[in-house]
Coordinates of C-alpha atoms and ligand atoms in Angstrom, one line a residue:
X1 CA 11.1 213.7 -199.6
X2 CA 9.1 210.7 -200.4
X3 CA 5.4 211.8 -199.5
X4 CA 5.1 208.4 -197.3
X5 CA 7.6 209.8 -194.8
X6 CA 5.4 212.9 -194.5
X7 CA 2.4 210.9 -193.6
X8 CA 4.2 208.2 -191.0
X9 CA 7.2 210.3 -189.6
X10 CA 9.5 207.8 -188.0
X11 CA 9.3 208.1 -184.1
X12 CA 10.9 206.0 -181.3
X13 CA 10.4 205.5 -177.6
X14 CA 13.6 207.2 -176.8
X15 CA 13.4 210.7 -174.9
X16 CA 13.1 213.7 -177.4
X17 CA 14.8 215.9 -174.4
X18 CA 17.4 213.7 -172.7
X19 CA 18.2 216.6 -170.4
X20 CA 14.9 216.7 -169.1
X21 CA 14.8 212.8 -168.8
X22 CA 18.1 213.1 -166.7
X23 CA 16.3 215.4 -164.4
X24 CA 13.4 213.3 -163.9
X25 CA 15.4 210.3 -163.3
X26 CA 17.3 212.0 -160.8
X27 CA 14.3 213.0 -158.9
X28 CA 12.9 209.5 -159.2
X29 CA 16.1 208.4 -157.4
X30 CA 16.2 210.7 -155.1
X31 CA 12.7 210.1 -153.8
X32 CA 13.1 206.7 -153.7
X33 CA 16.3 206.9 -151.6
X34 CA 14.6 209.4 -149.3
X35 CA 11.6 207.0 -149.0
X36 CA 13.5 204.0 -148.1
X37 CA 15.8 205.9 -145.6
X38 CA 12.9 207.1 -143.8
X39 CA 11.0 203.7 -144.1
X40 CA 10.7 203.0 -140.0
X41 CA 8.8 206.3 -139.8
X42 CA 5.7 205.3 -141.4
X43 CA 3.1 202.9 -140.7
X44 CA 3.7 199.2 -141.9
X45 CA 0.4 199.1 -143.9
X46 CA -2.7 200.8 -144.0
X47 CA -6.2 200.1 -145.4
X48 CA -6.2 201.5 -149.1
X49 CA -8.2 204.6 -149.6
X50 CA -11.1 204.5 -152.2
X51 CA -9.1 207.5 -154.1
X52 CA -6.5 204.7 -154.9
X53 CA -8.7 202.3 -156.4
X54 CA -10.4 205.1 -158.7
X55 CA -7.2 206.6 -159.7
X56 CA -5.8 203.0 -160.8
X57 CA -9.1 202.2 -162.6
X58 CA -8.9 204.8 -165.2
X59 CA -9.9 204.5 -169.2
X60 CA -6.9 203.4 -171.7
X61 CA -4.9 206.6 -172.6
X62 CA -4.8 207.0 -176.2
X63 CA -2.5 209.9 -176.4
X64 CA 0.7 210.9 -174.4
X65 CA 0.4 212.0 -170.9
X66 CA 4.1 212.2 -170.4
X67 CA 6.7 210.4 -168.1
X68 CA 6.4 213.5 -165.6
X69 CA 2.8 212.9 -165.3
X70 CA 3.0 209.2 -165.1
X71 CA 5.7 209.7 -162.2
X72 CA 3.8 212.0 -160.4
X73 CA 0.9 209.6 -160.2
X74 CA 3.1 207.0 -159.1
X75 CA 4.1 209.3 -156.1
X76 CA 0.7 210.2 -155.5
X77 CA -1.3 206.8 -155.7
X78 CA 1.1 203.8 -155.6
X79 CA 4.3 205.0 -153.3
X80 CA 2.3 206.0 -150.2
X81 CA 0.4 202.7 -150.1
X82 CA 3.0 199.9 -150.3
X83 CA 2.7 196.4 -149.5
X84 CA 4.5 196.9 -146.1
X85 CA 7.5 194.4 -146.7
X86 CA 10.0 196.6 -146.8
X87 CA 9.3 198.0 -143.7
X88 CA 11.0 196.6 -140.7
X89 CA 8.1 195.3 -139.0
X90 CA 6.7 193.2 -141.6
X91 CA 6.5 189.5 -140.9
X92 CA 3.6 188.1 -142.8
X93 CA 3.8 184.9 -144.7
X94 CA 7.2 184.5 -145.9
X95 CA 8.3 187.9 -147.7
X96 CA 11.5 189.2 -148.6
X97 CA 12.2 192.9 -147.8
X98 CA 14.4 194.0 -150.8
X99 CA 17.6 196.2 -150.9
X100 CA 18.6 199.6 -152.1
X101 CA 21.5 198.0 -154.1
X102 CA 18.9 195.6 -155.5
X103 CA 16.8 198.5 -156.6
X104 CA 19.9 199.9 -158.2
X105 CA 20.7 196.6 -160.1
X106 CA 17.6 196.2 -161.2
X107 CA 17.9 199.5 -163.1
X108 CA 20.9 198.5 -164.7
X109 CA 19.6 195.2 -166.0
X110 CA 16.2 197.0 -167.2
X111 CA 18.8 199.3 -168.9
X112 CA 20.6 196.8 -170.9
X113 CA 17.6 194.3 -171.2
X114 CA 19.2 191.7 -172.6
X115 CA 17.5 188.2 -173.2
X116 CA 18.8 185.3 -171.4
X117 CA 17.4 182.7 -173.4
X118 CA 20.7 182.2 -175.1
X119 CA 23.3 183.5 -177.3
X120 CA 26.7 184.9 -176.8
X121 CA 26.7 188.0 -174.5
X122 CA 28.3 188.8 -171.0
X123 CA 24.9 188.4 -169.4
X124 CA 24.4 184.7 -169.9
X125 CA 27.8 184.5 -168.1
X126 CA 26.7 186.4 -165.2
X127 CA 23.8 183.8 -164.9
X128 CA 26.5 181.0 -165.1
X129 CA 28.5 182.7 -162.4
X130 CA 25.7 183.2 -160.3
X131 CA 24.6 179.3 -160.6
X132 CA 28.4 178.5 -159.8
X133 CA 28.2 180.5 -156.7
X134 CA 24.7 179.1 -155.7
X135 CA 26.3 175.4 -156.1
X136 CA 29.3 176.5 -154.2
X137 CA 27.4 178.2 -151.2
X138 CA 24.9 175.1 -150.6
X139 CA 27.4 172.3 -151.7
X140 CA 26.4 171.2 -154.7
X141 CA 28.9 169.7 -157.4
X142 CA 30.3 172.4 -159.9
X143 CA 29.1 170.2 -162.9
X144 CA 25.5 170.3 -161.5
X145 CA 23.0 172.1 -163.7
X146 CA 20.5 174.9 -162.6
X147 CA 18.6 177.9 -163.6
X148 CA 17.2 181.0 -162.3
X149 CA 13.5 181.4 -162.1
X150 CA 10.8 183.8 -160.9
X151 CA 10.6 182.1 -157.6
X152 CA 10.2 178.7 -155.8
X153 CA 6.9 178.1 -157.3
X154 CA 8.7 177.5 -160.6
X155 CA 11.7 176.3 -159.1
X156 CA 9.6 173.3 -157.7
X157 CA 7.8 172.9 -161.0
X158 CA 11.1 172.7 -163.1
X159 CA 12.5 170.4 -160.5
X160 CA 9.6 167.9 -160.4
X161 CA 9.2 168.4 -164.4
X162 CA 12.9 166.7 -164.3
X163 CA 12.0 164.0 -161.8
X164 CA 8.8 163.0 -163.9
X165 CA 10.6 162.4 -167.0
X166 CA 13.6 161.1 -165.4
X167 CA 11.5 158.4 -163.5
X168 CA 8.8 157.3 -165.2
X169 CA 10.7 154.7 -167.3
X170 CA 9.6 155.7 -170.9
X171 CA 9.8 158.5 -173.3
X172 CA 7.6 160.8 -171.5
X173 CA 8.1 163.8 -173.6
X174 CA 7.0 162.2 -176.7
X175 CA 4.5 160.0 -175.1
X176 CA 3.1 162.1 -172.3
X177 CA 0.8 160.6 -169.6
X178 CA -1.9 159.6 -172.0
X179 CA -0.8 155.9 -172.4
X180 CA 0.6 155.4 -168.8
X181 CA -1.3 152.2 -167.2
X182 CA 0.4 152.8 -163.8
X183 CA 0.0 156.0 -161.9
X184 CA 3.2 157.9 -161.1
X185 CA 3.0 158.9 -157.2
X186 CA 5.0 161.5 -155.4
X187 CA 5.5 162.1 -151.6
X188 CA 5.6 164.9 -149.7
X189 CA 4.6 166.0 -146.0
X190 CA 1.1 167.7 -145.2
X191 CA 3.1 170.7 -144.2
X192 CA 4.7 170.8 -147.8
X193 CA 4.0 174.1 -149.7
X194 CA 0.9 174.6 -151.9
X195 CA 3.4 175.4 -155.0
X196 CA 4.4 171.7 -154.8
X197 CA 0.6 170.6 -155.3
X198 CA 0.2 173.3 -157.9
X199 CA 3.2 171.6 -159.6
X200 CA 2.3 168.0 -159.6
X201 CA -1.3 169.3 -161.1
X202 CA 0.3 171.2 -163.9
X203 CA 2.6 168.4 -164.9
X204 CA -0.8 166.6 -165.6
X205 CA 0.0 164.0 -162.7
X206 CA -2.9 165.0 -160.8
X207 CA -3.4 166.3 -157.2
X208 CA -4.2 162.5 -156.0
X209 CA -0.9 161.4 -157.1
X210 CA 0.6 163.5 -154.6
X211 CA 0.6 161.5 -151.1
X212 CA 0.4 163.7 -148.2
X213 CA 2.5 162.2 -145.4
X214 CA 1.9 162.9 -141.9
X215 CA 4.2 164.9 -139.4
X216 CA 5.7 164.5 -136.2
X217 CA 5.0 167.0 -133.2
X218 CA 7.8 169.0 -134.7
X219 CA 5.9 169.3 -137.8
X220 CA 8.7 167.2 -140.1
X221 CA 7.9 164.5 -142.0
X222 CA 7.3 160.9 -140.5
X223 CA 9.8 158.9 -142.3
X224 CA 8.3 155.5 -141.4
X225 CA 4.9 156.8 -142.9
X226 CA 6.6 157.9 -145.9
X227 CA 8.1 154.0 -146.2
X228 CA 4.7 152.7 -145.6
X229 CA 3.2 154.8 -148.2
X230 CA 5.6 153.9 -150.8
X231 CA 5.3 150.1 -149.9
X232 CA 1.7 150.5 -150.1
X233 CA 1.8 152.0 -153.9
X234 CA 4.2 149.7 -155.1
X235 CA 1.7 146.5 -153.6
X236 CA -1.1 148.1 -155.5
X237 CA 0.6 148.5 -158.8
X238 CA 1.6 152.2 -158.6
X239 CA 4.8 153.7 -159.6
X240 CA 6.7 155.9 -156.9
X241 CA 8.7 158.2 -158.5
X242 CA 9.7 161.0 -156.3
X243 CA 10.1 162.2 -152.8
X244 CA 9.8 166.0 -151.8
X245 CA 11.6 167.3 -148.8
X246 CA 11.0 170.5 -147.4
X247 CA 13.9 172.4 -145.7
X248 CA 11.7 175.2 -143.8
X249 CA 8.1 174.9 -143.9
X250 CA 6.0 177.9 -144.4
X251 CA 3.8 177.3 -141.4
X252 CA 6.5 177.0 -138.7
X253 CA 10.1 176.3 -140.5
X254 CA 10.1 172.8 -139.7
X255 CA 13.0 170.9 -141.8
X256 CA 12.6 167.4 -142.8
X257 CA 15.2 165.0 -141.9
X258 CA 16.9 165.2 -145.3
X259 CA 19.4 162.5 -145.0
X260 CA 17.0 160.2 -143.7
X261 CA 15.0 161.1 -147.1
X262 CA 17.8 161.1 -149.2
X263 CA 18.7 157.6 -148.1
X264 CA 15.0 156.5 -148.4
X265 CA 14.8 157.8 -152.1
X266 CA 18.3 156.3 -152.7
X267 CA 17.1 152.9 -151.7
X268 CA 13.7 153.1 -153.6
X269 CA 15.2 154.3 -156.7
X270 CA 12.9 158.0 -156.3
X271 CA 14.2 161.0 -157.2
X272 CA 14.8 163.4 -154.3
X273 CA 13.6 167.2 -154.8
X274 CA 14.0 169.6 -151.7
X275 CA 11.7 172.5 -151.5
X276 CA 14.2 175.0 -149.7
X277 CA 12.6 178.0 -150.6
X278 CA 13.6 180.0 -147.7
X279 CA 15.2 177.6 -145.4
X280 CA 17.8 176.3 -147.7
X281 CA 19.4 179.8 -147.5
X282 CA 20.5 178.9 -143.5
X283 CA 23.2 176.9 -145.0
X284 CA 24.8 180.4 -145.2
X285 CA 25.5 180.6 -141.8
X286 CA 28.1 177.8 -140.7
X287 CA 25.9 178.0 -137.2
X288 CA 22.8 176.7 -139.0
X289 CA 24.1 174.7 -141.7
X290 CA 24.2 171.6 -139.6
X291 CA 20.3 171.9 -139.5
X292 CA 20.2 171.2 -143.3
X293 CA 22.3 168.0 -143.3
X294 CA 21.5 165.9 -146.2
X295 CA 20.3 168.9 -148.7
X296 CA 23.1 168.5 -150.8
X297 CA 22.2 164.9 -151.5
X298 CA 18.9 166.1 -153.3
X299 CA 18.5 165.4 -157.0
X300 CA 17.0 168.8 -157.3
X301 CA 17.0 171.9 -154.9
X302 CA 14.6 174.8 -155.1
X303 CA 15.2 178.2 -153.4
X304 CA 14.4 181.7 -153.3
X305 CA 16.9 184.4 -153.4
X306 CA 13.6 187.2 -153.0
X307 CA 13.1 185.8 -149.6
X308 CA 15.9 184.9 -147.4
X309 CA 18.6 186.6 -149.5
X310 CA 16.3 189.6 -149.1
X311 CA 16.8 190.5 -153.1
X312 CA 14.0 192.3 -154.9
X313 CA 11.4 190.3 -156.7
X314 CA 11.4 188.0 -158.5
X315 CA 14.1 185.7 -158.1
X316 CA 14.3 182.1 -157.3
X317 CA 16.7 179.3 -158.2
X318 CA 16.6 175.3 -158.7
X319 CA 19.4 173.4 -158.9
X320 CA 19.7 170.0 -160.6
X321 CA 22.8 167.5 -159.8
X322 CA 22.4 165.9 -163.2
X323 CA 22.7 169.1 -165.8
X324 CA 21.9 166.4 -168.6
X325 CA 18.6 165.4 -166.8
X326 CA 17.7 169.0 -167.1
X327 CA 18.4 169.5 -170.4
X328 CA 16.9 166.2 -171.6
X329 CA 13.7 167.4 -169.9
X330 CA 13.5 171.2 -171.7
X331 CA 15.5 171.2 -174.8
X332 CA 13.8 171.6 -178.1
X333 CA 15.2 172.2 -181.9
X334 CA 13.9 175.0 -183.9
X335 CA 15.1 176.5 -187.0
X336 CA 15.5 179.9 -185.8
X337 CA 17.1 178.8 -182.8
X338 CA 20.0 177.3 -184.7
X339 CA 23.5 177.4 -182.9
X340 CA 26.7 178.7 -184.7
X341 CA 30.1 178.5 -183.6
X342 CA 30.9 181.8 -184.0
X343 CA 28.9 185.3 -183.7
X344 CA 26.1 186.0 -181.7
X345 CA 24.3 182.6 -182.1
X346 CA 27.4 180.9 -180.4
X347 CA 27.4 180.5 -176.5
X348 CA 27.7 177.0 -174.7
X349 CA 24.8 177.5 -172.3
X350 CA 21.3 178.5 -173.8
X351 CA 19.3 178.7 -170.6
X352 CA 16.0 178.3 -172.4
X353 CA 17.1 174.7 -173.0
X354 CA 16.9 174.4 -169.2
X355 CA 13.7 175.5 -168.1
X356 CA 10.4 176.3 -169.7
X357 CA 11.0 179.9 -170.8
X358 CA 12.6 181.1 -174.0
X359 CA 12.7 184.8 -173.4
X360 CA 14.3 185.4 -169.9
X361 CA 15.3 188.7 -168.1
X362 CA 18.4 189.4 -166.5
X363 CA 17.4 188.7 -162.8
X364 CA 21.0 187.5 -162.6
X365 CA 22.5 190.7 -162.0
X366 CA 20.8 191.7 -159.0
X367 CA 22.2 188.4 -157.4
X368 CA 25.8 188.9 -158.7
X369 CA 25.8 192.3 -157.6
X370 CA 24.5 191.5 -154.0
X371 CA 26.9 188.7 -153.5
X372 CA 30.2 190.7 -154.6
X373 CA 28.8 193.9 -152.8
X374 CA 28.1 192.0 -149.2
X375 CA 29.9 188.6 -149.3
X376 CA 28.3 185.5 -148.4
X377 CA 29.6 185.6 -144.9
X378 CA 27.7 189.1 -144.3
X379 CA 24.4 187.3 -145.8
X380 CA 24.8 184.3 -143.5
X381 CA 25.3 186.7 -140.7
X382 CA 22.0 188.5 -141.5
X383 CA 20.1 185.0 -141.9
X384 CA 21.6 184.1 -138.5
X385 CA 20.1 187.4 -137.1
X386 CA 16.9 186.7 -138.2
X387 CA 16.8 183.3 -136.6
X388 CA 18.1 184.8 -133.0
X389 CA 15.5 187.3 -133.4
X390 CA 13.0 184.7 -133.7
X391 CA 14.5 182.9 -130.8
X392 CA 14.2 186.3 -128.8
X393 CA 10.5 186.3 -129.7
X394 CA 10.0 183.2 -128.9
X395 CA 11.7 183.7 -125.3
X396 CA 9.5 186.9 -124.6
X397 CA 6.5 184.6 -125.7
X398 CA 7.4 182.0 -123.3
X399 CA 7.9 184.3 -120.6
X400 CA 4.7 185.8 -120.7
X401 CA 1.6 184.0 -119.2
X402 CA -0.9 185.5 -121.5
X403 CA 1.1 184.1 -124.5
X404 CA 1.1 180.8 -125.7
X405 CA 3.9 179.3 -128.2
X406 CA 2.1 177.0 -130.5
X407 CA 5.4 175.4 -132.5
X408 CA 8.9 175.2 -131.9
X409 CA 11.2 177.5 -133.5
X410 CA 13.9 175.4 -135.4
X411 CA 14.5 178.8 -137.8
X412 CA 12.9 182.0 -138.3
X413 CA 9.3 181.6 -137.8
X414 CA 7.3 181.8 -134.7
X415 CA 3.7 180.9 -133.8
X416 CA 2.1 181.9 -130.9
X417 CA -1.2 183.1 -129.5
X418 CA -2.8 185.6 -126.5
X419 CA -4.8 183.5 -124.1
X420 CA -6.2 184.6 -120.6
X421 CA -7.5 181.6 -118.3
X422 CA -11.1 180.7 -118.6
X423 CA -11.4 181.7 -122.2
X424 CA -12.7 179.2 -124.3
X425 CA -11.5 178.1 -127.8
X426 CA -13.7 179.9 -129.9
X427 CA -13.0 183.2 -127.6
X428 CA -9.6 182.6 -128.4
X429 CA -9.6 182.3 -131.9
X430 CA -11.9 185.3 -132.0
X431 CA -9.7 187.3 -130.3
X432 CA -6.4 186.6 -131.8
X433 CA -7.9 187.4 -135.2
X434 CA -8.9 190.6 -133.7
X435 CA -5.6 191.5 -132.6
X436 CA -4.0 190.5 -135.9
X437 CA -6.2 192.8 -137.7
X438 CA -6.0 195.7 -135.3
X439 CA -1.9 195.2 -135.7
X440 CA -2.2 195.4 -139.2
X441 CA -4.7 198.3 -140.2
X442 CA -3.2 200.3 -137.2
X443 CA 0.2 200.3 -139.3
X444 CA 2.1 198.8 -136.3
X445 CA 3.1 195.5 -137.3
X446 CA 2.2 193.1 -139.9
X447 CA 2.3 189.4 -138.7
X448 CA 0.2 187.0 -140.6
X449 CA -1.7 184.0 -139.2
X450 CA -2.0 180.1 -139.7
X451 CA -3.7 176.9 -138.1
X452 CA -1.8 174.6 -136.1
X453 CA -3.6 171.8 -134.7
X454 CA -7.1 173.6 -135.1
X455 CA -5.6 176.4 -133.0
X456 CA -5.7 180.2 -134.9
X457 CA -2.0 181.3 -134.5
X458 CA -0.2 184.8 -135.1
X459 CA 2.5 184.0 -137.1
X460 CA 5.8 186.0 -137.5
X461 CA 8.1 185.0 -140.1
X462 CA 11.3 186.9 -140.1
X463 CA 13.0 187.4 -143.6
X464 CA 13.9 190.9 -143.0
X465 CA 17.2 192.7 -143.0
X466 CA 15.9 195.7 -141.3
X467 CA 14.0 194.1 -138.3
X468 CA 15.6 195.1 -135.0
X469 CA 14.8 193.1 -131.6
X470 CA 12.9 196.0 -130.2
X471 CA 10.5 195.7 -133.1
X472 CA 9.8 192.2 -131.8
X473 CA 9.3 193.6 -128.2
X474 CA 7.2 196.1 -129.5
X475 CA 5.0 193.5 -131.0
X476 CA 4.6 191.7 -127.9
X477 CA 3.7 194.8 -126.0
X478 CA 0.8 195.6 -128.5
X479 CA -0.4 191.9 -128.6
X480 CA -0.7 192.0 -125.0
X481 CA -2.3 195.4 -124.9
X482 CA -4.8 194.5 -127.4
X483 CA -5.5 191.1 -126.2
X484 CA -6.3 192.5 -122.7
X485 CA -8.8 195.1 -124.4
X486 CA -10.4 192.5 -126.3
X487 CA -10.7 190.3 -123.1
X488 CA -12.8 192.7 -121.6
X489 CA -9.9 195.2 -120.3
X490 CA -9.2 193.1 -117.1
X491 CA -5.8 191.6 -116.5
Ligands
PLP501 C1 7.4 180.8 -150.6 C2 7.5 179.4 -150.4 C3 7.5 178.6 -151.8 C4 6.6 179.4 -153.1 O1 7.8 180.6 -153.3 P1 7.6 181.8 -154.5 O2 8.7 182.2 -154.5 O3 6.4 182.4 -153.8 O4 7.1 181.1 -155.5 C5 7.4 177.5 -151.9 N1 7.8 176.8 -151.0 C6 8.1 177.3 -149.5 C7 8.4 176.3 -148.5 C8 7.8 178.5 -149.7 O5 8.0 179.1 -148.4

């Protein structure tokens, strides 16, 4: 034996005892299934004990602690202290709930561990299949481009990157924005998501170039104000490039008049991007689909599957009507990425040519799995169910003299507050903030909050396949109980 081999015996990260690993694996799976099956019996969320923070700020391990030890610590410190979004009574922000089979598909994807940057292998074709299904379900042409990304923030970034390059009118990839004499301007409503602003900033356009257009009383963009803003910018020598519509605003679920925005964009020669993070998926319900009329006319469309398709994090998607434009924005040549006609480096679509990332995980598998397992009709029914639940909550709010609804409910978001006669604005805000914190800290339910027309609102966004109507009835009861208690026990 070569003496070098004794000094550096070869090792790998595979198990040394596969049977032991098999037993641990089955235990993990059983524990997770038990956990998910009994979610409803636990509090939604609980304040994090100090012991957890301590357990999760230990020194760097140099020697093995072993998989069993790592799992036991997971079971002790992490599993019992969830965000709560898997619970039936979680409705904060717009957060998806995940699925059992999504968890299993994630395991399969991680086991196979392909890289979806490119090359010829089945996983790449799974992504192509999923994108083809997305186009079909949202009314996009089959030859359109697209890519799966981590979420709608990234999908918006990709869509706006294509918009910027395609409408700049010069070779933006080569020149950048350094020599651009006129500023490129973009348009979105004041209710557009913060990720739009982030994307505009990251693309070097500057936050000020994003013109924030006012909304009507239903929180939809005011198209006349949009037209005036475009005209004003042109008159001032700026170069309008893109209109961004929102299908389902985060605050209230409002849907901009997408047909109107498509028409304005076409007339003005602007790129039309739609942020449909959760709202776009309402198209899966035949009853809700008419709300989204005009969405299929977008040059690019961003949406999430970890919100209203209930899949585990992370997965979002952007579709781009002109696949070549998407490729023109991102494709780069490199010697080490040379394609061949045969062999591993063949393959028609290298997804690294269609987005900013080279190495990409197999997030497509959980989407493929879910669509095959449930079918699009069932997913559409669940989305519709959430909208019906939101309407049910809105009716309960409207029927209670001590509750006040603060926005229309076009989709799955309900904003409301507790209020008794004679309470001033400040008191009402304070009471509602305290109601929210007590609901969360007691583990009863997890709405979040927002501010609408200067009024603090409890906000319920239902992208949760586990929610039942009785959960919302419970929320109303608890809100009334806490509100009355905080108002001094009267009422
Ligand atoms: C959630 C959301 C986003 C951001 O999506 P992520 O998946 O969190 O990156 C963008 N736009 C809207 C309207 C959203 O609701």
